mmCIF file of C-alpha atoms and ligand atoms in Angstrom:
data_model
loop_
_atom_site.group_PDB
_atom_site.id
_atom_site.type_symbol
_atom_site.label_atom_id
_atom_site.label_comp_id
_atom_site.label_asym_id
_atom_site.label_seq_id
_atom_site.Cartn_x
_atom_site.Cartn_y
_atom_site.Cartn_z
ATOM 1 C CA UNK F 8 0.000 0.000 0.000
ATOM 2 C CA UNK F 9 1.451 3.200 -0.982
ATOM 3 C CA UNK F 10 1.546 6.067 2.027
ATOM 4 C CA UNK F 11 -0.400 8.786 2.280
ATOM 5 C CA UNK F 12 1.377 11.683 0.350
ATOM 6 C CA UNK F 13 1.991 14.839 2.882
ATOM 7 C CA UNK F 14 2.458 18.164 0.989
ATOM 8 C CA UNK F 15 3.758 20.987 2.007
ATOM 9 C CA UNK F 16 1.394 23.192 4.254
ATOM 10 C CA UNK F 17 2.537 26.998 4.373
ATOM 11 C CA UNK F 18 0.370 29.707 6.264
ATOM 12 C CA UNK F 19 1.293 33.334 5.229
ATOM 13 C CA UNK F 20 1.269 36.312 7.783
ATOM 14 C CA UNK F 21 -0.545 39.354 7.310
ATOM 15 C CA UNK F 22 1.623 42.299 5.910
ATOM 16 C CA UNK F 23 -0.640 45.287 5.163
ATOM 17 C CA UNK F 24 -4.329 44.980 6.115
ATOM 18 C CA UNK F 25 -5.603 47.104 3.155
ATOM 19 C CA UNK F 26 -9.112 46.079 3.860
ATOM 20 C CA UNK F 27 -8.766 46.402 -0.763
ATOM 21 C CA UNK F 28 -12.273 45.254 -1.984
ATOM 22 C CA UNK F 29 -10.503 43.522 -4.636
ATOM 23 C CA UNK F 30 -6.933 43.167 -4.372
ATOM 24 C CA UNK F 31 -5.056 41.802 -7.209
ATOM 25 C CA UNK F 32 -2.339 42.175 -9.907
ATOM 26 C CA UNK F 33 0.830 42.088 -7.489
ATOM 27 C CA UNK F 34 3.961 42.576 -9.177
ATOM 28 C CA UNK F 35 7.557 43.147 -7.786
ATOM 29 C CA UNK F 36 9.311 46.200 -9.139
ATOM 30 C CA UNK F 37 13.139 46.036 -8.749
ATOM 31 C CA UNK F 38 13.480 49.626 -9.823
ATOM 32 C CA UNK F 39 12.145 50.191 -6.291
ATOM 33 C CA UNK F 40 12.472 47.458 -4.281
ATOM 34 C CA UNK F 41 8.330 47.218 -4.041
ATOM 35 C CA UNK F 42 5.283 45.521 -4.471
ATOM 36 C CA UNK F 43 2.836 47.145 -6.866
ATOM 37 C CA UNK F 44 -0.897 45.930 -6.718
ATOM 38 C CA UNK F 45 -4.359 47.038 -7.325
ATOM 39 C CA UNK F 46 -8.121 46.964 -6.160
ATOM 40 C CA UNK F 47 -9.523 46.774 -8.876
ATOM 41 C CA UNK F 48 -13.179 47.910 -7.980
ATOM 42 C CA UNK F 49 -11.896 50.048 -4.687
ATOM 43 C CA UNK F 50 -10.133 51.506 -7.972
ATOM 44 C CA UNK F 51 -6.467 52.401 -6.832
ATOM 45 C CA UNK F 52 -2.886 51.835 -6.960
ATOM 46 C CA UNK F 53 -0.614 50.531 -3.984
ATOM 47 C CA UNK F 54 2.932 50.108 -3.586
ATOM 48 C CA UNK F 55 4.020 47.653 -0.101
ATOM 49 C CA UNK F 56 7.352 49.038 0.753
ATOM 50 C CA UNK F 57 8.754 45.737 2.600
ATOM 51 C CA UNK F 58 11.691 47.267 4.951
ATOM 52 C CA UNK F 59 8.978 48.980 7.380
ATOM 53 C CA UNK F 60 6.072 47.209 5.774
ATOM 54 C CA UNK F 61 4.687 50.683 4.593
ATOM 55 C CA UNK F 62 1.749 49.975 2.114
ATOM 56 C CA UNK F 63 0.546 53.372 0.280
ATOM 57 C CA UNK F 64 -2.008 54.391 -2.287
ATOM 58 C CA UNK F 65 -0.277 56.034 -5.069
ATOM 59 C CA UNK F 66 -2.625 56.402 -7.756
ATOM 60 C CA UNK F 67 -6.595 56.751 -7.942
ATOM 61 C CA UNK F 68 -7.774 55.364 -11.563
ATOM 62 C CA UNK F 69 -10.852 57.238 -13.462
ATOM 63 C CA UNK F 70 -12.214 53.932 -14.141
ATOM 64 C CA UNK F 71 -11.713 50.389 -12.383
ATOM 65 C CA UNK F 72 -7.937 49.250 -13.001
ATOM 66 C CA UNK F 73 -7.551 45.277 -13.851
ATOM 67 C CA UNK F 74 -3.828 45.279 -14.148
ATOM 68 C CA UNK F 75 -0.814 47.142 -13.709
ATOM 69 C CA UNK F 76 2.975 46.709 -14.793
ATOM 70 C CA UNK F 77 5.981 49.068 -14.377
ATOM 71 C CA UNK F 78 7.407 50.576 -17.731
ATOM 72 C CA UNK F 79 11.067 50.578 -19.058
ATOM 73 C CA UNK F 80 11.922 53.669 -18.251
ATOM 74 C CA UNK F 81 9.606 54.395 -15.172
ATOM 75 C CA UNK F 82 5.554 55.001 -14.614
ATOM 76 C CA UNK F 83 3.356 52.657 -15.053
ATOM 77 C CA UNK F 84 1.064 50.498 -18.254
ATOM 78 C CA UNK F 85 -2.623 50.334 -16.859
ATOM 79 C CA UNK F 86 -5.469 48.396 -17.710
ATOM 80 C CA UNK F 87 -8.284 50.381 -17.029
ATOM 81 C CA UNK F 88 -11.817 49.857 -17.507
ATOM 82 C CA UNK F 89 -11.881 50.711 -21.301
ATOM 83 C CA UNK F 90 -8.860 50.010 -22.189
ATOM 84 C CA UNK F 91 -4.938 50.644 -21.837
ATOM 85 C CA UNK F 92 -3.452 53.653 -20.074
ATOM 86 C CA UNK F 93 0.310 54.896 -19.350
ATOM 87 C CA UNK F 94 1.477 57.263 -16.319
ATOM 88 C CA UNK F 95 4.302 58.786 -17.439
ATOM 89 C CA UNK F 96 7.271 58.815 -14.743
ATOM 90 C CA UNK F 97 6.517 61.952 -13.195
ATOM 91 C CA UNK F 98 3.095 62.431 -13.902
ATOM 92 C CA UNK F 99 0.428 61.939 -10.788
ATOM 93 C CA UNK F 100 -2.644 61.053 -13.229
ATOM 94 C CA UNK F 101 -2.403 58.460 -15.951
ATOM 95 C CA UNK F 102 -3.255 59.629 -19.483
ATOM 96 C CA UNK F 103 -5.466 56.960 -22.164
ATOM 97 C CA UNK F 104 -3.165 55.324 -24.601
ATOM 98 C CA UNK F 105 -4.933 52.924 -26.660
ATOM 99 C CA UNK F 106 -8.901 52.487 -26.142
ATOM 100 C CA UNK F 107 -10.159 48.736 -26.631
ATOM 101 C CA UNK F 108 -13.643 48.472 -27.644
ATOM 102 C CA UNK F 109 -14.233 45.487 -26.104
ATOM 103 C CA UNK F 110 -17.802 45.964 -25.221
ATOM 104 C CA UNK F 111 -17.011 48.661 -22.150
ATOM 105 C CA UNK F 112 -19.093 50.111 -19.989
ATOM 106 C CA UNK F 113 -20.602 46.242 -19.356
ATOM 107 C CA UNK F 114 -17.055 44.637 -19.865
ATOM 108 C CA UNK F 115 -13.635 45.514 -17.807
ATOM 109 C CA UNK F 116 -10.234 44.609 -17.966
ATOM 110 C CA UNK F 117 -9.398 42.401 -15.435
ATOM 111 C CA UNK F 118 -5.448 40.546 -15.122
ATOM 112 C CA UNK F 119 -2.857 41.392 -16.766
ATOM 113 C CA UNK F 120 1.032 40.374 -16.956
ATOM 114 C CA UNK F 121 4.251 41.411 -18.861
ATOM 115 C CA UNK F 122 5.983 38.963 -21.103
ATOM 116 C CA UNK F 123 9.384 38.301 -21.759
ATOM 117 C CA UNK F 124 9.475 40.770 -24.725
ATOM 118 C CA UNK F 125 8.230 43.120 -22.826
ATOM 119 C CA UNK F 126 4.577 43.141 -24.216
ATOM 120 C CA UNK F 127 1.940 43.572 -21.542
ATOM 121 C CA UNK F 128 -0.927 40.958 -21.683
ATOM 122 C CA UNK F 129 -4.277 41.662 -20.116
ATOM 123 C CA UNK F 130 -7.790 40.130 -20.673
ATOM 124 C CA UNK F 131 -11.617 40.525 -19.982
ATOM 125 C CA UNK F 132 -14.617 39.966 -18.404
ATOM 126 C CA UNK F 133 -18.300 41.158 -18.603
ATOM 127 C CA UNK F 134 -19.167 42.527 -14.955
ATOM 128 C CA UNK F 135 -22.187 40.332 -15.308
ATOM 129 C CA UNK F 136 -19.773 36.954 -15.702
ATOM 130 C CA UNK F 137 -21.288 35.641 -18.658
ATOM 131 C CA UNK F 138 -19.990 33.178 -20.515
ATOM 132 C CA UNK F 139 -17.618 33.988 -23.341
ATOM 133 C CA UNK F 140 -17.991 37.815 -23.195
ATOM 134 C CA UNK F 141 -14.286 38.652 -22.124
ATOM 135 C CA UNK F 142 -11.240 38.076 -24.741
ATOM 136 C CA UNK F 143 -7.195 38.107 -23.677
ATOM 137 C CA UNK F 144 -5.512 41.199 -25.832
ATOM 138 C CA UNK F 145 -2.072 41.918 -26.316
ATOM 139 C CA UNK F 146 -0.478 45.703 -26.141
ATOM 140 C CA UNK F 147 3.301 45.659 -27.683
ATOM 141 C CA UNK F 148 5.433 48.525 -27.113
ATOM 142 C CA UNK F 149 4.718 50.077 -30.006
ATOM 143 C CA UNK F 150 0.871 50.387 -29.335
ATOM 144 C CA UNK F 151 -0.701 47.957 -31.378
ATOM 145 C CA UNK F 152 -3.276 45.870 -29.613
ATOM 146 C CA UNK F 153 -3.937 42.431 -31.008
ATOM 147 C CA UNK F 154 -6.512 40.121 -29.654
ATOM 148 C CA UNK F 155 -5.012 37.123 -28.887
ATOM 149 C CA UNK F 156 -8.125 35.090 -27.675
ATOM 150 C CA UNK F 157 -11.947 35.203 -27.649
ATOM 151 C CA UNK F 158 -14.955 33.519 -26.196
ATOM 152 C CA UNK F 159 -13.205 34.036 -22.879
ATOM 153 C CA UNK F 160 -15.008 34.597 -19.271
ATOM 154 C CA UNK F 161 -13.019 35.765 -16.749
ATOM 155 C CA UNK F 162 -9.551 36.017 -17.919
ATOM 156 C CA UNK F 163 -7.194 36.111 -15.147
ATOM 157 C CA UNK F 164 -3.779 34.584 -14.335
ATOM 158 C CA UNK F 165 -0.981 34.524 -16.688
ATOM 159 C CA UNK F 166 2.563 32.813 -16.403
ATOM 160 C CA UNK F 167 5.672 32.299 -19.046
ATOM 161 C CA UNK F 168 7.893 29.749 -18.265
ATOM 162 C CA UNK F 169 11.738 31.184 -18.425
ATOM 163 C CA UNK F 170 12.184 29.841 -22.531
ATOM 164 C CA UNK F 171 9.258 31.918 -22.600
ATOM 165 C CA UNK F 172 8.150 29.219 -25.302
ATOM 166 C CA UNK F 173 5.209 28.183 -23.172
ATOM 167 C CA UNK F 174 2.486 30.537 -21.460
ATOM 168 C CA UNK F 175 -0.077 29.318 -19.030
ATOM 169 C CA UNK F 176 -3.592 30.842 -18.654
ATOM 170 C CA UNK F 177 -6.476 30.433 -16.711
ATOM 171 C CA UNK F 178 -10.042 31.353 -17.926
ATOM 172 C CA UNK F 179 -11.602 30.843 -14.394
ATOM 173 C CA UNK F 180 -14.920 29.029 -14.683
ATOM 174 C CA UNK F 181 -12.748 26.271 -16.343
ATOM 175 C CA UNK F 182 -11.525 25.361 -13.268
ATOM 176 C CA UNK F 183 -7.738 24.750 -15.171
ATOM 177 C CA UNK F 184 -4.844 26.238 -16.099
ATOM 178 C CA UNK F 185 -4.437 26.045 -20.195
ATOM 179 C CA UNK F 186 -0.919 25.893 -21.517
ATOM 180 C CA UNK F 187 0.192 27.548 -24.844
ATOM 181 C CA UNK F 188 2.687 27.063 -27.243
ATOM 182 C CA UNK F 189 4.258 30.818 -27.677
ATOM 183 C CA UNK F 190 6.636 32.154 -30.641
ATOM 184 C CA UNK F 191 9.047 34.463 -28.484
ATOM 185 C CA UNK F 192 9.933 36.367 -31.074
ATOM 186 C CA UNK F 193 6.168 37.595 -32.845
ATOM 187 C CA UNK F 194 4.209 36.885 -29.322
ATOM 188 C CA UNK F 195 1.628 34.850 -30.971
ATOM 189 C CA UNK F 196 0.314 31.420 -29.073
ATOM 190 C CA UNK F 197 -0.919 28.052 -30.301
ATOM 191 C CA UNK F 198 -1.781 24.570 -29.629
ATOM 192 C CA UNK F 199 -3.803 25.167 -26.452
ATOM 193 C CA UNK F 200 -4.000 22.168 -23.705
ATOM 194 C CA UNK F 201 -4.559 21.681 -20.588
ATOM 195 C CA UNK F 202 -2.105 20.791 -18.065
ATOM 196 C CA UNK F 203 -4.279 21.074 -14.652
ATOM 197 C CA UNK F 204 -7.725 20.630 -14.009
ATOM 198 C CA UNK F 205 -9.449 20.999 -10.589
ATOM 199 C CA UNK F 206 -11.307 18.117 -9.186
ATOM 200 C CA UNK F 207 -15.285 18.771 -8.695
ATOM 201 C CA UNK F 208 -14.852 18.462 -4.761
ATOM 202 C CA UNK F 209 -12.005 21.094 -4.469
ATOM 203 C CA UNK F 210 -13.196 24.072 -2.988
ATOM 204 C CA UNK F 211 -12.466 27.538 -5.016
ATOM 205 C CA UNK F 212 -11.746 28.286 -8.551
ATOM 206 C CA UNK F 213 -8.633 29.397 -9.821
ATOM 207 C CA UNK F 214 -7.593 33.251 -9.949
ATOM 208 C CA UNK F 215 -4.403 34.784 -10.465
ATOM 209 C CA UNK F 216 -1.136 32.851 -10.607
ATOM 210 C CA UNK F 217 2.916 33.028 -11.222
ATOM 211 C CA UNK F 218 6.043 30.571 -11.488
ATOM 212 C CA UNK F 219 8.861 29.791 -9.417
ATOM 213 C CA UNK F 220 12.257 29.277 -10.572
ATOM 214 C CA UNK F 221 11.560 25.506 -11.179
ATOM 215 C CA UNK F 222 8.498 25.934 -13.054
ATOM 216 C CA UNK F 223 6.158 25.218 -10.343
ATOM 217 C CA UNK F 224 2.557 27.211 -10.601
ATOM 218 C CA UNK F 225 1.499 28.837 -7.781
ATOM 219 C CA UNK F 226 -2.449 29.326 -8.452
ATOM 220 C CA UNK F 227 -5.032 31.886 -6.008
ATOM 221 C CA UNK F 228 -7.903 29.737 -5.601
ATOM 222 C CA UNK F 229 -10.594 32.222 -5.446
ATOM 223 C CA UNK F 230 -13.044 30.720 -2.415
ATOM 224 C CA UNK F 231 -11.343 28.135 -1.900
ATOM 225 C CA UNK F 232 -8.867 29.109 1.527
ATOM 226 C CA UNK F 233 -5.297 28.342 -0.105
ATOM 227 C CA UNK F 234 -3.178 28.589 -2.901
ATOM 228 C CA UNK F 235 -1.744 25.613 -4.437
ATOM 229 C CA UNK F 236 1.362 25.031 -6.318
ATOM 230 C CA UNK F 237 1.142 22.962 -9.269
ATOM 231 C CA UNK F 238 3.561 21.144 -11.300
ATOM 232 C CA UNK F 239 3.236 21.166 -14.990
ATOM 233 C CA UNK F 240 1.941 17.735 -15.088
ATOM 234 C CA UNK F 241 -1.092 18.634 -12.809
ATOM 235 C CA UNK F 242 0.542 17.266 -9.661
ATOM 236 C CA UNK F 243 -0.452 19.215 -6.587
ATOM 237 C CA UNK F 244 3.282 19.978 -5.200
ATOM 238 C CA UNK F 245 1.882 22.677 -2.264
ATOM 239 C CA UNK F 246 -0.404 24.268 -0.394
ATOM 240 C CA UNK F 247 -1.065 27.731 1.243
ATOM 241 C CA UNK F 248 -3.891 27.546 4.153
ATOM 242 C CA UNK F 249 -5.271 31.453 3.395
ATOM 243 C CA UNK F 250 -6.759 33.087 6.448
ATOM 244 C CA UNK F 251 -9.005 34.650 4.214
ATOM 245 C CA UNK F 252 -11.285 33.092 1.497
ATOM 246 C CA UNK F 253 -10.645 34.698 -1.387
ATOM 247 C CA UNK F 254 -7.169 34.835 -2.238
ATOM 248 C CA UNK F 255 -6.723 36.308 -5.674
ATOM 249 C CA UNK F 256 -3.457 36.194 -6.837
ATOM 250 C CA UNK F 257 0.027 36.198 -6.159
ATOM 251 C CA UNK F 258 3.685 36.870 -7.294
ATOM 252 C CA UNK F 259 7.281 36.967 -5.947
ATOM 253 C CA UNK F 260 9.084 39.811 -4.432
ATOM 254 C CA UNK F 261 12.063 40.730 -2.304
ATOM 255 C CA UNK F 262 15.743 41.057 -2.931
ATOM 256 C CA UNK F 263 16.565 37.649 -3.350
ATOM 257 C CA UNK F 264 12.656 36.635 -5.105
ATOM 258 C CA UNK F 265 12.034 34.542 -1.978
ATOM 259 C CA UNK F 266 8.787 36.103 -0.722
ATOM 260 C CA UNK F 267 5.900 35.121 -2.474
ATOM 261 C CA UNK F 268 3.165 37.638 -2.198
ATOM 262 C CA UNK F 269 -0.721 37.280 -2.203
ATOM 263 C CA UNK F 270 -3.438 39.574 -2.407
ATOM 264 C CA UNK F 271 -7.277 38.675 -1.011
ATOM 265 C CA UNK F 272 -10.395 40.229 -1.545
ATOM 266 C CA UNK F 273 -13.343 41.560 0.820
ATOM 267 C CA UNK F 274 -15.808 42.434 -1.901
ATOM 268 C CA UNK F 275 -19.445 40.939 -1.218
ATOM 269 C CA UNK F 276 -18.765 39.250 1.853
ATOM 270 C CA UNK F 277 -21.491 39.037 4.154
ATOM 271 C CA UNK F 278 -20.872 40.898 7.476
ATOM 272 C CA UNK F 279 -20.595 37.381 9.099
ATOM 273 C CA UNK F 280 -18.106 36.333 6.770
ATOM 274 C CA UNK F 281 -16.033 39.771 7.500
ATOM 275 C CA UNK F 282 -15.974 38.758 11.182
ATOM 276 C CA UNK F 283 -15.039 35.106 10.578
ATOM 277 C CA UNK F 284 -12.390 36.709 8.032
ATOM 278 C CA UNK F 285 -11.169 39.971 9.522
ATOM 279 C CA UNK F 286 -8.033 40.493 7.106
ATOM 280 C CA UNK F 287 -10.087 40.193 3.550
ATOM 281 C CA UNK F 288 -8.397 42.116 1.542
ATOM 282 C CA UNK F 289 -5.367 42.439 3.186
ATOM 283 C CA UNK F 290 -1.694 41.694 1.196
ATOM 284 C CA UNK F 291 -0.045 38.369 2.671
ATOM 285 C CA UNK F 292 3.762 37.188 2.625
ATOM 286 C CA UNK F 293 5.103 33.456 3.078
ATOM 287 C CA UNK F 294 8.731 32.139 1.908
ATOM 288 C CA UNK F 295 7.719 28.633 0.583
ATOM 289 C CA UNK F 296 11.507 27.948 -0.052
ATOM 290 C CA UNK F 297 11.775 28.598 -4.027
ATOM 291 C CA UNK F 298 12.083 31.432 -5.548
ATOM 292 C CA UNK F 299 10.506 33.648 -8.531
ATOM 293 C CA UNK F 300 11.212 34.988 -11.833
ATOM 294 C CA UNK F 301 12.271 38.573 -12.101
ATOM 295 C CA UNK F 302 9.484 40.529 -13.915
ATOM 296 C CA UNK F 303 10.007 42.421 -17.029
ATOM 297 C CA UNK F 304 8.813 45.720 -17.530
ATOM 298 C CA UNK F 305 6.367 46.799 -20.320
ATOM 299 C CA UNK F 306 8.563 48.048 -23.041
ATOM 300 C CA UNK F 307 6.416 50.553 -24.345
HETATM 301 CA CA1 CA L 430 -8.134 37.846 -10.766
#
């Protein structure tokens, strides 16, 4: 009889209790040594300064802001309601860059994520959740959009393995994480599959997500009290007990990439729910012993 497998449990301590109605989109900035993330409908900006664990708003968005990504040369590439935005480096209010009519003011931009060639992705979803209304576009430096999928409903985590020949996506109701063939060089993606698929009786669907160093995906499960890492075979490798229900996505941070970092949402929750869960929507650390990627700034 083979014995019972014991994973990895990690619990994560509470860093900045943001009380964010949705937090998401974290990304480490090495120009500054910070974490950049949004909430998205509480529609603003934070940075999480981790040597005295200051977290700050420093942007409020005209519209609500999916995604987020620090540019080459400073500022920020937003993914606003209606479409793509840039703050320039010294500029306090960010300016529209390229609109995408993808059927705002009933459809928003929701995550978004940088690729190695500097191209930032971001995708879709119809604030009513139906099915197939959202799409995944594509902004390259040089402002042309392309849409790289449709027929999507809530497009959400994104994840390049280092080759950067393979990009995992997850199209939440699903319930899996989709791989894709990528060509580096003109950013386009074939040959979908899927290379994890959540079992009916697991609790949560999955949200926002991001590699470690070995190619292990570490996936938000959205209602489900945890985030799970994920080997590219399917194999559950890890798992995050969340204080909070809704974790909603999650990236690495810190000097040496050693701190993974996870946003959580309070949005909806009943009051009983809010007292069972008093940090929803807080920002949450844990060092599960690998380490990230660096992240690439948007090259536009
Ligand atoms: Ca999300």
């Amino acid at each position: 009889m083979r014995p019972p497998v014991t994973l990895p449990e990690l619990v994560p301590d509470l860093v900045a209790a943001a009380r964010a109605e949705l937090g998401e989109g974290p990304v480490w900035d090495p120009a500054t040594g910070q974490l950049v993330w949004v909430d998205i409908l509480g529609r603003r900006v934070h940075r999480f300064r981790p040597e005295d664990g200051l977290d700050v708003v420093i942007l409020d968005t005209p519209s609500d802001v999916g995604a987020v990504a620090p540019r080459r040369d400073g500022g920020l590439v937003l993914a606003l309601a209606d479409g793509f935005w840039l703050l320039d480096p010294d500029a306090t209010t960010p300016r529209p860059h390229r609109p995408v009519g993808a059927g705002w003011p009933d459809v928003r931009f929701n995550d978004g994520k940088v690729d190695g060639g500097g191209r930032f992705w971001a995708g879709t979803m119809a604030y009513d959740q139906r099915p197939g209304a959202g799409s995944l576009y594509r902004l390259d430096p040089d402002g042309q959009v392309e849409r790289m999928l449709d027929g999507v409903t809530i497009s959400n985590g994104l994840a390049w393995t280092d080759d950067r020949r393979t990009l995992y996506y997850i199209d939440t109701p699903t319930r899996r994480v989709d791989a894709f063939d990528c060509d580096a060089a003109s950013g386009a993606i074939t040959g979908r599959r899927t290379v994890v698929q959540l079992s009916d009786d697991q609790a949560g669907s999955p949200d926002g997500m991001t590699i470690d160093a070995e190619g292990g995906l570490w996936v938000a499960l959205w209602g489900g009290w945890a985030v799970h890492r994920y080997l590219p075979d399917g194999t559950l490798a890890a798992i995050i007990r969340m204080p909070v229900a809704r974790p909603t996505s999650c990236a690495f941070g810190g000097a040496d990439l050693g701190d993974l970092y996870i946003t959580s949402a309070r949005a909806d929750l009943t009051a009983d729910a809010l007292v069972a869960q008093p940090a929803a929507g807080g920002l949450f650390r844990v060092r599960p012993g690998l380490a990230g990627r660096p992240s690439v700034p948007f090259a536009g």
